[in-house]
PDB file of C-alpha atoms in Angstrom:
ATOM      1  CA  MET A  12     -15.952  -7.675  -5.691  1.00  0.00           C
ATOM      2  CA  ASN A  13     -12.596  -8.093  -7.054  1.00  0.00           C
ATOM      3  CA  TYR A  14     -10.761  -4.823  -6.859  1.00  0.00           C
ATOM      4  CA  PHE A  15      -7.058  -5.375  -8.231  1.00  0.00           C
ATOM      5  CA  ASN A  16      -7.019  -9.262  -8.550  1.00  0.00           C
ATOM      6  CA  HIS A  17      -3.534 -10.334  -7.542  1.00  0.00           C
ATOM      7  CA  CYS A  18      -1.052  -7.777  -6.538  1.00  0.00           C
ATOM      8  CA  ILE A  19       2.663  -7.655  -5.774  1.00  0.00           C
ATOM      9  CA  HIS A  20       3.287  -5.401  -2.914  1.00  0.00           C
ATOM     10  CA  TYR A  21       6.556  -4.154  -1.583  1.00  0.00           C
ATOM     11  CA  ILE A  22       6.106  -3.461   2.204  1.00  0.00           C
ATOM     12  CA  PRO A  23       8.112  -1.313   4.591  1.00  0.00           C
ATOM     13  CA  GLU A  24      10.464  -3.358   6.986  1.00  0.00           C
ATOM     14  CA  GLU A  25       8.713  -4.574  10.086  1.00  0.00           C
ATOM     15  CA  ASN A  26      10.079  -1.868  12.505  1.00  0.00           C
ATOM     16  CA  SER A  27       9.238   0.962  10.145  1.00  0.00           C
ATOM     17  CA  GLU A  28       7.117   3.791  11.537  1.00  0.00           C
ATOM     18  CA  PHE A  29       5.043   3.642   8.495  1.00  0.00           C
ATOM     19  CA  HIS A  30       3.178   0.635  10.210  1.00  0.00           C
ATOM     20  CA  ASN A  31       2.215   3.038  12.939  1.00  0.00           C
ATOM     21  CA  TYR A  32       0.470   5.543  10.669  1.00  0.00           C
ATOM     22  CA  THR A  33      -2.403   3.127   9.904  1.00  0.00           C
ATOM     23  CA  ASN A  34      -5.015   1.218  11.656  1.00  0.00           C
ATOM     24  CA  GLY A  35      -3.921  -2.322  10.747  1.00  0.00           C
ATOM     25  CA  PHE A  36      -3.750  -1.502   7.170  1.00  0.00           C
ATOM     26  CA  VAL A  37      -0.408  -2.544   5.861  1.00  0.00           C
ATOM     27  CA  PRO A  38       1.290   0.401   3.865  1.00  0.00           C
ATOM     28  CA  HIS A  39       2.635  -0.707   0.637  1.00  0.00           C
ATOM     29  CA  LEU A  40       4.061   0.109  -2.827  1.00  0.00           C
ATOM     30  CA  THR A  41       2.329  -1.811  -5.491  1.00  0.00           C
ATOM     31  CA  ILE A  42       4.844  -3.187  -8.114  1.00  0.00           C
ATOM     32  CA  HIS A  43       2.136  -5.120 -10.165  1.00  0.00           C
ATOM     33  CA  MET A  44      -1.716  -5.356 -10.010  1.00  0.00           C
ATOM     34  CA  ASN A  45      -4.435  -7.126 -11.693  1.00  0.00           C
ATOM     35  CA  LEU A  46      -2.541 -10.379 -12.268  1.00  0.00           C
ATOM     36  CA  GLU A  47      -3.901 -13.893 -12.335  1.00  0.00           C
ATOM     37  CA  LYS A  48      -2.532 -15.993  -9.530  1.00  0.00           C
ATOM     38  CA  LEU A  49       0.079 -17.826 -11.687  1.00  0.00           C
ATOM     39  CA  ASP A  50       1.262 -14.639 -13.381  1.00  0.00           C
ATOM     40  CA  ALA A  51       1.629 -13.107  -9.756  1.00  0.00           C
ATOM     41  CA  GLU A  52       3.660 -16.097  -8.699  1.00  0.00           C
ATOM     42  CA  LYS A  53       5.908 -15.776 -11.786  1.00  0.00           C
ATOM     43  CA  LYS A  54       6.487 -12.163 -11.170  1.00  0.00           C
ATOM     44  CA  LEU A  55       7.282 -12.682  -7.569  1.00  0.00           C
ATOM     45  CA  LYS A  56      10.003 -15.151  -8.567  1.00  0.00           C
ATOM     46  CA  GLU A  57      11.324 -12.745 -10.876  1.00  0.00           C
ATOM     47  CA  LEU A  58      11.480 -10.070  -8.126  1.00  0.00           C
ATOM     48  CA  LYS A  59      12.942 -12.428  -5.427  1.00  0.00           C
ATOM     49  CA  ASN A  60      16.515 -11.094  -5.470  1.00  0.00           C
ATOM     50  CA  ILE A  61      15.748  -7.216  -5.671  1.00  0.00           C
ATOM     51  CA  GLU A  62      17.516  -5.247  -3.063  1.00  0.00           C
ATOM     52  CA  PRO A  63      15.734  -3.262  -0.373  1.00  0.00           C
ATOM     53  CA  ILE A  64      14.964   0.065  -1.444  1.00  0.00           C
ATOM     54  CA  GLU A  65      14.686   3.365   0.493  1.00  0.00           C
ATOM     55  CA  VAL A  66      11.950   5.788  -0.655  1.00  0.00           C
ATOM     56  CA  THR A  67      10.659   8.919   0.515  1.00  0.00           C
ATOM     57  CA  LEU A  68       6.957  10.422   0.567  1.00  0.00           C
ATOM     58  CA  ILE A  69       6.761  13.593  -1.795  1.00  0.00           C
ATOM     59  CA  GLY A  70       3.945  16.122  -1.764  1.00  0.00           C
ATOM     60  CA  GLU A  71       0.556  15.870  -0.214  1.00  0.00           C
ATOM     61  CA  PRO A  72      -1.665  12.858  -0.038  1.00  0.00           C
ATOM     62  CA  ILE A  73      -3.646  11.989  -2.994  1.00  0.00           C
ATOM     63  CA  ILE A  74      -7.280  10.647  -2.529  1.00  0.00           C
ATOM     64  CA  ASN A  75      -8.652   8.460  -5.194  1.00  0.00           C
ATOM     65  CA  TYR A  76     -12.416   7.520  -5.211  1.00  0.00           C
ATOM     66  CA  VAL A  77     -14.337   5.364  -7.597  1.00  0.00           C
ATOM     67  CA  PRO A  78     -17.743   4.239  -6.695  1.00  0.00           C
ATOM     68  CA  GLU A  79     -17.515   1.600  -3.907  1.00  0.00           C
ATOM     69  CA  PHE A  80     -13.787   2.125  -3.154  1.00  0.00           C
ATOM     70  CA  SER A  81     -11.491   5.075  -2.010  1.00  0.00           C
ATOM     71  CA  SER A  82      -7.657   5.126  -1.367  1.00  0.00           C
ATOM     72  CA  LEU A  83      -5.190   7.648  -0.013  1.00  0.00           C
ATOM     73  CA  TYR A  84      -1.529   7.364  -0.945  1.00  0.00           C
ATOM     74  CA  TYR A  85       1.445   9.501  -1.239  1.00  0.00           C
ATOM     75  CA  ASN A  86       3.725   9.507  -4.431  1.00  0.00           C
ATOM     76  CA  VAL A  87       7.220   8.420  -3.563  1.00  0.00           C
ATOM     77  CA  LYS A  88      10.760   8.536  -5.002  1.00  0.00           C
ATOM     78  CA  THR A  89      13.903   6.568  -4.426  1.00  0.00           C
ATOM     79  CA  VAL A  90      16.394   8.124  -2.124  1.00  0.00           C
ATOM     80  CA  ASN A  91      19.247   6.707  -4.354  1.00  0.00           C
ATOM     81  CA  GLU A  92      19.420   5.275  -7.814  1.00  0.00           C
ATOM     82  CA  THR A  93      15.879   4.087  -9.212  1.00  0.00           C
ATOM     83  CA  PRO A  94      15.958   0.465 -10.253  1.00  0.00           C
ATOM     84  CA  SER A  95      14.381  -0.678 -13.477  1.00  0.00           C
ATOM     85  CA  TRP A  96      11.562  -2.458 -11.864  1.00  0.00           C
ATOM     86  CA  PHE A  97      10.536   0.498  -9.997  1.00  0.00           C
ATOM     87  CA  PRO A  98       6.878   1.565 -10.939  1.00  0.00           C
ATOM     88  CA  GLU A  99       6.401   4.523 -13.157  1.00  0.00           C
ATOM     89  CA  ARG A 100       3.881   6.094 -10.826  1.00  0.00           C
ATOM     90  CA  ALA A 101       5.154   4.746  -7.543  1.00  0.00           C
ATOM     91  CA  HIS A 102       3.063   5.453  -4.485  1.00  0.00           C
ATOM     92  CA  ILE A 103       2.506   4.009  -1.019  1.00  0.00           C
ATOM     93  CA  SER A 104      -1.056   3.399   0.016  1.00  0.00           C
ATOM     94  CA  PHE A 105      -2.026   4.153   3.546  1.00  0.00           C
ATOM     95  CA  ILE A 106      -5.803   3.864   3.487  1.00  0.00           C
ATOM     96  CA  TYR A 107      -8.303   1.731   1.524  1.00  0.00           C
ATOM     97  CA  LYS A 108     -12.045   2.037   2.262  1.00  0.00           C
ATOM     98  CA  ASP A 109     -14.787  -0.014   0.772  1.00  0.00           C
ATOM     99  CA  GLY A 110     -18.114   1.778   0.009  1.00  0.00           C
ATOM    100  CA  ALA A 111     -17.183   5.216   1.500  1.00  0.00           C
ATOM    101  CA  GLU A 112     -15.123   8.236   0.707  1.00  0.00           C
ATOM    102  CA  ILE A 113     -12.280   9.016   2.945  1.00  0.00           C
ATOM    103  CA  THR A 114     -13.081  11.855   5.182  1.00  0.00           C
ATOM    104  CA  PRO A 115     -11.181  15.313   5.738  1.00  0.00           C
ATOM    105  CA  GLU A 116     -10.636  14.004   9.099  1.00  0.00           C
ATOM    106  CA  GLU A 117      -9.040  10.737   8.335  1.00  0.00           C
ATOM    107  CA  ILE A 118      -6.744  12.694   5.899  1.00  0.00           C
ATOM    108  CA  GLU A 119      -5.765  15.232   8.685  1.00  0.00           C
ATOM    109  CA  ALA A 120      -5.269  12.382  11.223  1.00  0.00           C
ATOM    110  CA  LEU A 121      -2.895  10.707   8.877  1.00  0.00           C
ATOM    111  CA  LYS A 122      -0.871  13.767   7.949  1.00  0.00           C
ATOM    112  CA  ASN A 123      -0.510  14.485  11.783  1.00  0.00           C
ATOM    113  CA  LYS A 124       0.971  11.022  12.335  1.00  0.00           C
ATOM    114  CA  ILE A 125       3.648  11.195   9.632  1.00  0.00           C
ATOM    115  CA  THR A 126       6.763  12.334  11.277  1.00  0.00           C
ATOM    116  CA  ASN A 127       9.161  10.278   9.083  1.00  0.00           C
ATOM    117  CA  LYS A 128       8.832  10.407   5.383  1.00  0.00           C
ATOM    118  CA  LYS A 129      11.418   7.883   4.685  1.00  0.00           C
ATOM    119  CA  CYS A 130      11.116   4.046   4.776  1.00  0.00           C
ATOM    120  CA  LEU A 131      13.052   1.074   3.654  1.00  0.00           C
ATOM    121  CA  LEU A 132      10.918  -1.374   1.532  1.00  0.00           C
ATOM    122  CA  ASN A 133      12.184  -4.937   1.888  1.00  0.00           C
ATOM    123  CA  ASN A 134       9.199  -7.364   2.031  1.00  0.00           C
ATOM    124  CA  LEU A 135       7.555  -8.730  -1.164  1.00  0.00           C
ATOM    125  CA  LYS A 136       4.127 -10.267  -0.993  1.00  0.00           C
ATOM    126  CA  ILE A 137       1.489 -11.370  -3.225  1.00  0.00           C
ATOM    127  CA  MET A 138      -2.112  -9.886  -2.081  1.00  0.00           C
ATOM    128  CA  LYS A 139      -5.401 -10.738  -3.436  1.00  0.00           C
ATOM    129  CA  LEU A 140      -7.689  -7.544  -3.102  1.00  0.00           C
ATOM    130  CA  GLU A 141     -11.276  -8.771  -3.244  1.00  0.00           C
ATOM    131  CA  ASP A 142     -14.221  -8.647  -0.698  1.00  0.00           C
ATOM    132  CA  ASP A 143     -12.559 -11.083   1.761  1.00  0.00           C
ATOM    133  CA  PHE A 144      -9.323  -8.929   1.971  1.00  0.00           C
ATOM    134  CA  PHE A 145     -11.472  -6.053   2.690  1.00  0.00           C
ATOM    135  CA  ASN A 146     -13.782  -7.533   5.245  1.00  0.00           C
ATOM    136  CA  LYS A 147     -11.005  -8.886   7.241  1.00  0.00           C
ATOM    137  CA  LEU A 148      -9.109  -5.475   6.912  1.00  0.00           C
ATOM    138  CA  PHE A 149     -12.298  -3.432   8.175  1.00  0.00           C
ATOM    139  CA  LYS A 150     -12.975  -5.870  11.011  1.00  0.00           C
ATOM    140  CA  LYS A 151      -9.255  -5.543  12.095  1.00  0.00           C
ATOM    141  CA  GLN A 152      -9.471  -1.718  11.846  1.00  0.00           C
ATOM    142  CA  GLN A 153     -12.613  -1.630  13.811  1.00  0.00           C
ATOM    143  CA  THR A 154     -11.275  -3.844  16.600  1.00  0.00           C
ATOM    144  CA  ILE A 155      -8.105  -1.557  16.769  1.00  0.00           C
ATOM    145  CA  LYS A 156     -10.378   1.639  16.914  1.00  0.00           C
ATOM    146  CA  ASN A 157     -12.442  -0.108  19.666  1.00  0.00           C
ATOM    147  CA  ASN A 158      -9.609  -0.954  21.969  1.00  0.00           C
TER     148      ASN A 158
END
């Protein structure tokens, strides 16, 4: 299944606490989605010189469920001036699940882990979100849970 085709993600800096809030899933802000590979590469080149940006989580987590896929994210706002490239409905995703809904226990566990609501985004990546991405993600999450 092809969920979002190619996406451009802006990822928190490597030492951000946000990476500790997930089980192997890389938290990210999606700048563009549903792009063909060449379009994604072009957009990435256009964005290559953007400055790192500090954002803060706002409100409660939002759960989105469509058949066979669910996600949990927080809306975000910039700490300082909002750049022109910043997405209109900006959010940072923390959980994706394939084929199942996110449970109330998973929601509470994440909420309890979040001690810092601010992060610096400084790493742009192209991701292709399809079956192989999810298979690797869930295998990695299962490995982490079993350790």
